[in-house]
PDB file of C-alpha atoms in Angstrom:
ATOM      1  CA  MET V   1       2.713   5.105 297.081  1.00  0.00           C
ATOM      2  CA  ALA V   2       0.016   7.625 297.714  1.00  0.00           C
ATOM      3  CA  ARG V   3      -0.087  10.514 295.266  1.00  0.00           C
ATOM      4  CA  LYS V   4       0.067  14.013 296.496  1.00  0.00           C
ATOM      5  CA  ALA V   5      -2.987  16.234 295.924  1.00  0.00           C
ATOM      6  CA  GLY V   6      -2.508  18.419 292.589  1.00  0.00           C
ATOM      7  CA  SER V   7      -0.134  15.677 291.438  1.00  0.00           C
ATOM      8  CA  HIS V   8       0.784  15.274 287.648  1.00  0.00           C
ATOM      9  CA  ALA V   9      -1.637  12.557 287.358  1.00  0.00           C
ATOM     10  CA  GLU V  10      -4.716  14.502 289.013  1.00  0.00           C
ATOM     11  CA  ILE V  11      -4.011  17.230 286.772  1.00  0.00           C
ATOM     12  CA  THR V  12      -3.348  15.365 283.414  1.00  0.00           C
ATOM     13  CA  GLY V  13      -6.205  12.291 283.669  1.00  0.00           C
ATOM     14  CA  PRO V  14      -8.783  14.997 283.789  1.00  0.00           C
ATOM     15  CA  ALA V  15      -7.192  17.095 281.063  1.00  0.00           C
ATOM     16  CA  ILE V  16      -6.931  13.967 278.782  1.00  0.00           C
ATOM     17  CA  ARG V  17     -10.456  13.333 279.379  1.00  0.00           C
ATOM     18  CA  LEU V  18     -11.652  16.708 278.735  1.00  0.00           C
ATOM     19  CA  ALA V  19      -9.693  16.942 275.477  1.00  0.00           C
ATOM     20  CA  ALA V  20     -11.025  13.699 274.336  1.00  0.00           C
ATOM     21  CA  LEU V  21     -14.569  14.529 274.967  1.00  0.00           C
ATOM     22  CA  ARG V  22     -14.168  18.295 273.509  1.00  0.00           C
ATOM     23  CA  LEU V  23     -12.434  15.959 270.290  1.00  0.00           C
ATOM     24  CA  PHE V  24     -15.126  13.542 270.119  1.00  0.00           C
ATOM     25  CA  ALA V  25     -18.032  16.088 270.188  1.00  0.00           C
ATOM     26  CA  ARG V  26     -16.494  18.026 267.774  1.00  0.00           C
ATOM     27  CA  SER V  27     -15.188  15.609 265.064  1.00  0.00           C
ATOM     28  CA  GLY V  28     -16.388  12.155 266.059  1.00  0.00           C
ATOM     29  CA  TYR V  29     -14.856   9.353 267.600  1.00  0.00           C
ATOM     30  CA  ALA V  30     -13.723   7.570 264.773  1.00  0.00           C
ATOM     31  CA  ALA V  31     -12.168  10.512 263.307  1.00  0.00           C
ATOM     32  CA  VAL V  32      -9.945  11.675 266.523  1.00  0.00           C
ATOM     33  CA  SER V  33      -6.694   9.753 267.090  1.00  0.00           C
ATOM     34  CA  MET V  34      -4.889   8.975 270.503  1.00  0.00           C
ATOM     35  CA  ARG V  35      -1.981  11.398 268.928  1.00  0.00           C
ATOM     36  CA  GLU V  36      -4.448  14.653 268.457  1.00  0.00           C
ATOM     37  CA  ILE V  37      -5.717  13.800 272.210  1.00  0.00           C
ATOM     38  CA  ALA V  38      -2.278  13.940 273.132  1.00  0.00           C
ATOM     39  CA  SER V  39      -1.593  17.094 271.280  1.00  0.00           C
ATOM     40  CA  GLU V  40      -4.659  18.818 272.747  1.00  0.00           C
ATOM     41  CA  VAL V  41      -3.327  18.436 276.243  1.00  0.00           C
ATOM     42  CA  GLY V  42       0.172  18.903 275.457  1.00  0.00           C
ATOM     43  CA  VAL V  43       1.653  15.481 276.211  1.00  0.00           C
ATOM     44  CA  ARG V  44       3.560  12.451 274.050  1.00  0.00           C
ATOM     45  CA  ALA V  45       1.013  10.353 272.428  1.00  0.00           C
ATOM     46  CA  GLY V  46       2.675   7.426 274.714  1.00  0.00           C
ATOM     47  CA  ALA V  47       2.130   9.315 277.790  1.00  0.00           C
ATOM     48  CA  LEU V  48      -1.863   8.708 277.057  1.00  0.00           C
ATOM     49  CA  TYR V  49      -1.753   5.098 277.696  1.00  0.00           C
ATOM     50  CA  LEU V  50      -0.428   5.700 281.397  1.00  0.00           C
ATOM     51  CA  TYR V  51      -3.943   7.037 282.076  1.00  0.00           C
ATOM     52  CA  THR V  52      -6.036   4.950 279.622  1.00  0.00           C
ATOM     53  CA  PRO V  53      -5.617   1.536 277.961  1.00  0.00           C
ATOM     54  CA  ASP V  54      -6.894   2.661 274.499  1.00  0.00           C
ATOM     55  CA  LYS V  55      -9.233   5.236 272.969  1.00  0.00           C
ATOM     56  CA  GLN V  56     -12.318   2.975 273.349  1.00  0.00           C
ATOM     57  CA  THR V  57     -11.878   2.694 276.957  1.00  0.00           C
ATOM     58  CA  LEU V  58     -11.511   6.375 277.328  1.00  0.00           C
ATOM     59  CA  LEU V  59     -14.793   6.726 275.392  1.00  0.00           C
ATOM     60  CA  PHE V  60     -16.637   4.289 277.528  1.00  0.00           C
ATOM     61  CA  GLN V  61     -15.344   5.955 280.644  1.00  0.00           C
ATOM     62  CA  LEU V  62     -16.974   9.489 279.631  1.00  0.00           C
ATOM     63  CA  MET V  63     -20.224   7.797 278.606  1.00  0.00           C
ATOM     64  CA  ARG V  64     -20.258   5.896 281.819  1.00  0.00           C
ATOM     65  CA  GLU V  65     -19.320   9.039 284.071  1.00  0.00           C
ATOM     66  CA  HIS V  66     -22.279  11.316 281.964  1.00  0.00           C
ATOM     67  CA  MET V  67     -24.722   8.799 282.874  1.00  0.00           C
ATOM     68  CA  GLU V  68     -23.870   7.774 286.398  1.00  0.00           C
ATOM     69  CA  ASP V  69     -23.748  11.714 287.270  1.00  0.00           C
ATOM     70  CA  LEU V  70     -27.060  12.201 285.548  1.00  0.00           C
ATOM     71  CA  LEU V  71     -28.654   9.521 287.658  1.00  0.00           C
ATOM     72  CA  ALA V  72     -26.851  10.603 290.659  1.00  0.00           C
ATOM     73  CA  SER V  73     -28.104  14.208 289.901  1.00  0.00           C
ATOM     74  CA  TRP V  74     -31.729  13.050 289.450  1.00  0.00           C
ATOM     75  CA  GLU V  75     -31.834  10.846 292.298  1.00  0.00           C
ATOM     76  CA  ALA V  76     -30.508  14.246 294.597  1.00  0.00           C
ATOM     77  CA  THR V  77     -33.283  16.010 292.614  1.00  0.00           C
ATOM     78  CA  ARG V  78     -36.451  14.088 292.293  1.00  0.00           C
ATOM     79  CA  SER V  79     -39.294  14.951 294.626  1.00  0.00           C
ATOM     80  CA  ASP V  80     -42.670  13.311 295.715  1.00  0.00           C
ATOM     81  CA  GLY V  81     -45.777  14.389 294.209  1.00  0.00           C
ATOM     82  CA  ASP V  82     -48.792  13.451 291.994  1.00  0.00           C
ATOM     83  CA  PRO V  83     -47.613  12.296 288.778  1.00  0.00           C
ATOM     84  CA  LEU V  84     -47.874  15.722 286.883  1.00  0.00           C
ATOM     85  CA  GLU V  85     -45.792  17.034 289.344  1.00  0.00           C
ATOM     86  CA  ARG V  86     -43.145  14.672 289.151  1.00  0.00           C
ATOM     87  CA  LEU V  87     -43.282  14.853 285.595  1.00  0.00           C
ATOM     88  CA  GLU V  88     -42.677  18.599 285.545  1.00  0.00           C
ATOM     89  CA  ALA V  89     -39.561  18.226 287.805  1.00  0.00           C
ATOM     90  CA  PHE V  90     -38.549  15.517 285.783  1.00  0.00           C
ATOM     91  CA  VAL V  91     -38.391  17.740 282.352  1.00  0.00           C
ATOM     92  CA  ARG V  92     -37.310  20.941 283.864  1.00  0.00           C
ATOM     93  CA  PHE V  93     -34.351  18.901 285.272  1.00  0.00           C
ATOM     94  CA  HIS V  94     -33.505  17.014 282.348  1.00  0.00           C
ATOM     95  CA  ILE V  95     -33.399  20.203 280.209  1.00  0.00           C
ATOM     96  CA  ASP V  96     -31.157  22.021 283.096  1.00  0.00           C
ATOM     97  CA  TYR V  97     -28.904  19.604 283.437  1.00  0.00           C
ATOM     98  CA  HIS V  98     -28.449  18.823 279.391  1.00  0.00           C
ATOM     99  CA  PHE V  99     -27.904  22.701 278.991  1.00  0.00           C
ATOM    100  CA  ASP V 100     -24.654  22.453 280.603  1.00  0.00           C
ATOM    101  CA  ARG V 101     -23.325  19.347 279.137  1.00  0.00           C
ATOM    102  CA  GLN V 102     -23.926  19.452 275.691  1.00  0.00           C
ATOM    103  CA  ASP V 103     -20.755  17.593 274.590  1.00  0.00           C
ATOM    104  CA  GLU V 104     -21.437  14.895 277.280  1.00  0.00           C
ATOM    105  CA  VAL V 105     -24.694  14.494 276.045  1.00  0.00           C
ATOM    106  CA  PHE V 106     -23.492  14.678 272.084  1.00  0.00           C
ATOM    107  CA  VAL V 107     -21.035  12.004 272.632  1.00  0.00           C
ATOM    108  CA  SER V 108     -23.234   9.809 275.113  1.00  0.00           C
ATOM    109  CA  TYR V 109     -25.849   9.597 272.475  1.00  0.00           C
ATOM    110  CA  MET V 110     -23.893   9.748 269.044  1.00  0.00           C
ATOM    111  CA  GLU V 111     -21.158   7.630 269.818  1.00  0.00           C
ATOM    112  CA  LEU V 112     -23.112   4.722 271.218  1.00  0.00           C
ATOM    113  CA  ARG V 113     -22.255   2.956 267.912  1.00  0.00           C
ATOM    114  CA  ASN V 114     -18.596   3.007 268.681  1.00  0.00           C
ATOM    115  CA  LEU V 115     -18.638   1.042 271.762  1.00  0.00           C
ATOM    116  CA  THR V 116     -17.712  -2.483 271.887  1.00  0.00           C
ATOM    117  CA  GLU V 117     -20.687  -4.561 272.549  1.00  0.00           C
ATOM    118  CA  GLU V 118     -19.816  -5.014 276.423  1.00  0.00           C
ATOM    119  CA  ASN V 119     -19.488  -1.663 276.449  1.00  0.00           C
ATOM    120  CA  PHE V 120     -22.569  -0.652 274.839  1.00  0.00           C
ATOM    121  CA  ALA V 121     -24.414  -3.228 277.379  1.00  0.00           C
ATOM    122  CA  GLU V 122     -23.304  -1.217 280.290  1.00  0.00           C
ATOM    123  CA  ILE V 123     -24.066   2.108 278.986  1.00  0.00           C
ATOM    124  CA  GLN V 124     -27.444   1.102 277.572  1.00  0.00           C
ATOM    125  CA  GLY V 125     -28.334  -0.303 281.060  1.00  0.00           C
ATOM    126  CA  LEU V 126     -27.570   3.329 282.597  1.00  0.00           C
ATOM    127  CA  ARG V 127     -29.662   4.834 280.031  1.00  0.00           C
ATOM    128  CA  ARG V 128     -32.658   2.359 280.667  1.00  0.00           C
ATOM    129  CA  ALA V 129     -32.300   3.204 284.296  1.00  0.00           C
ATOM    130  CA  TYR V 130     -33.094   6.963 283.633  1.00  0.00           C
ATOM    131  CA  GLU V 131     -35.464   6.197 281.139  1.00  0.00           C
ATOM    132  CA  ASP V 132     -37.182   3.796 283.835  1.00  0.00           C
ATOM    133  CA  GLU V 133     -37.370   6.829 286.098  1.00  0.00           C
ATOM    134  CA  LEU V 134     -39.603   8.813 283.591  1.00  0.00           C
ATOM    135  CA  GLU V 135     -41.318   5.317 282.581  1.00  0.00           C
ATOM    136  CA  ALA V 136     -42.362   4.869 286.277  1.00  0.00           C
ATOM    137  CA  ILE V 137     -43.652   8.517 286.345  1.00  0.00           C
ATOM    138  CA  LEU V 138     -45.852   8.044 283.280  1.00  0.00           C
ATOM    139  CA  ALA V 139     -47.232   4.671 284.196  1.00  0.00           C
ATOM    140  CA  ALA V 140     -48.041   6.256 287.558  1.00  0.00           C
ATOM    141  CA  GLY V 141     -50.078   8.868 285.972  1.00  0.00           C
ATOM    142  CA  HIS V 142     -51.682   6.537 283.188  1.00  0.00           C
ATOM    143  CA  ASP V 143     -52.580   4.260 286.201  1.00  0.00           C
ATOM    144  CA  ALA V 144     -54.361   7.153 288.023  1.00  0.00           C
ATOM    145  CA  ASP V 145     -56.328   8.297 284.670  1.00  0.00           C
ATOM    146  CA  ASP V 146     -54.481  11.589 285.147  1.00  0.00           C
ATOM    147  CA  PHE V 147     -52.607  10.727 281.613  1.00  0.00           C
ATOM    148  CA  ARG V 148     -53.933   9.256 278.820  1.00  0.00           C
ATOM    149  CA  LEU V 149     -51.180   7.433 276.937  1.00  0.00           C
ATOM    150  CA  PRO V 150     -51.531   5.174 273.838  1.00  0.00           C
ATOM    151  CA  ASP V 151     -48.164   3.220 274.794  1.00  0.00           C
ATOM    152  CA  VAL V 152     -46.493   4.310 278.002  1.00  0.00           C
ATOM    153  CA  ARG V 153     -42.920   3.243 276.727  1.00  0.00           C
ATOM    154  CA  VAL V 154     -43.110   4.740 273.298  1.00  0.00           C
ATOM    155  CA  THR V 155     -44.395   7.879 275.164  1.00  0.00           C
ATOM    156  CA  THR V 156     -41.136   7.636 277.722  1.00  0.00           C
ATOM    157  CA  LEU V 157     -38.912   7.507 274.320  1.00  0.00           C
ATOM    158  CA  ALA V 158     -40.616  10.264 272.459  1.00  0.00           C
ATOM    159  CA  LEU V 159     -40.235  12.324 275.357  1.00  0.00           C
ATOM    160  CA  ILE V 160     -36.331  11.746 276.144  1.00  0.00           C
ATOM    161  CA  ALA V 161     -35.839  12.121 272.123  1.00  0.00           C
ATOM    162  CA  MET V 162     -37.572  15.430 272.259  1.00  0.00           C
ATOM    163  CA  LEU V 163     -36.030  16.463 275.700  1.00  0.00           C
ATOM    164  CA  ASN V 164     -32.620  15.615 274.127  1.00  0.00           C
ATOM    165  CA  GLY V 165     -32.981  17.709 270.904  1.00  0.00           C
ATOM    166  CA  VAL V 166     -33.144  20.889 272.694  1.00  0.00           C
ATOM    167  CA  ILE V 167     -29.214  20.780 273.024  1.00  0.00           C
ATOM    168  CA  THR V 168     -28.918  20.795 269.328  1.00  0.00           C
ATOM    169  CA  TRP V 169     -30.190  23.950 268.579  1.00  0.00           C
ATOM    170  CA  TYR V 170     -30.272  25.925 271.537  1.00  0.00           C
ATOM    171  CA  ARG V 171     -27.296  28.616 272.483  1.00  0.00           C
ATOM    172  CA  ASP V 172     -27.030  30.614 275.536  1.00  0.00           C
ATOM    173  CA  GLY V 173     -27.728  34.527 274.603  1.00  0.00           C
ATOM    174  CA  GLY V 174     -30.202  33.508 271.929  1.00  0.00           C
ATOM    175  CA  ARG V 175     -34.013  34.937 271.868  1.00  0.00           C
ATOM    176  CA  LEU V 176     -35.255  32.730 274.375  1.00  0.00           C
ATOM    177  CA  THR V 177     -34.110  32.269 277.919  1.00  0.00           C
ATOM    178  CA  ARG V 178     -33.163  28.826 279.757  1.00  0.00           C
ATOM    179  CA  ASP V 179     -36.388  29.396 281.703  1.00  0.00           C
ATOM    180  CA  ARG V 180     -38.444  30.166 278.912  1.00  0.00           C
ATOM    181  CA  ILE V 181     -37.292  27.055 276.868  1.00  0.00           C
ATOM    182  CA  GLN V 182     -38.103  25.055 280.161  1.00  0.00           C
ATOM    183  CA  ARG V 183     -41.304  26.461 280.593  1.00  0.00           C
ATOM    184  CA  ILE V 184     -42.267  25.549 276.563  1.00  0.00           C
ATOM    185  CA  TYR V 185     -41.238  22.228 276.704  1.00  0.00           C
ATOM    186  CA  TRP V 186     -42.992  21.523 280.222  1.00  0.00           C
ATOM    187  CA  ASN V 187     -46.297  22.685 278.169  1.00  0.00           C
ATOM    188  CA  MET V 188     -45.664  20.822 275.471  1.00  0.00           C
ATOM    189  CA  THR V 189     -44.809  17.929 277.548  1.00  0.00           C
ATOM    190  CA  ARG V 190     -48.216  18.473 279.774  1.00  0.00           C
ATOM    191  CA  ARG V 191     -50.269  18.728 276.658  1.00  0.00           C
ATOM    192  CA  MET V 192     -48.685  15.505 275.100  1.00  0.00           C
ATOM    193  CA  VAL V 193     -49.897  13.559 278.132  1.00  0.00           C
ATOM    194  CA  LYS V 194     -53.017  15.124 279.305  1.00  0.00           C
ATOM    195  CA  ALA V 195     -56.770  13.826 278.266  1.00  0.00           C
TER     196      ALA V 195
END
């Protein structure tokens, strides 16, 4: 039987994911119970199991959705150009994408330790696919002697960590605009890779 648009399931499922995301980001996965998620949504705890088999699956789905959306958004945004232009596009994309998804980013990076081995492997594969995008840009610049890098992989991981760090301290309405943050981070990145 097909569900009608606007059905209870279409409304409750996303509400459960959003509540879980917010609670995991605020309190941590281990500290949040299914009962707490249900209370946040306004349903009984038993009703959650109509939408997800368990809390682990819910965490995994949130992380997978985030990484798949990140990869798809980058794919739709990325452009051709020389390595420096591509690197600037990546830096600006990464910061812009993450500014509006702080809970998703926090949960995706801080709750990896709570995934089962199988779920961890899948999320790690998606993360590696995204890192590979940056690594390919850096390798192209290194191979063309445009970038001076002691180690392309280490530089990739260092840049990802630096770019992810902005969400831990940046808040809208502060003394720096989003555009200014992007320019600062782009200038730091450029100085980091150029000879």
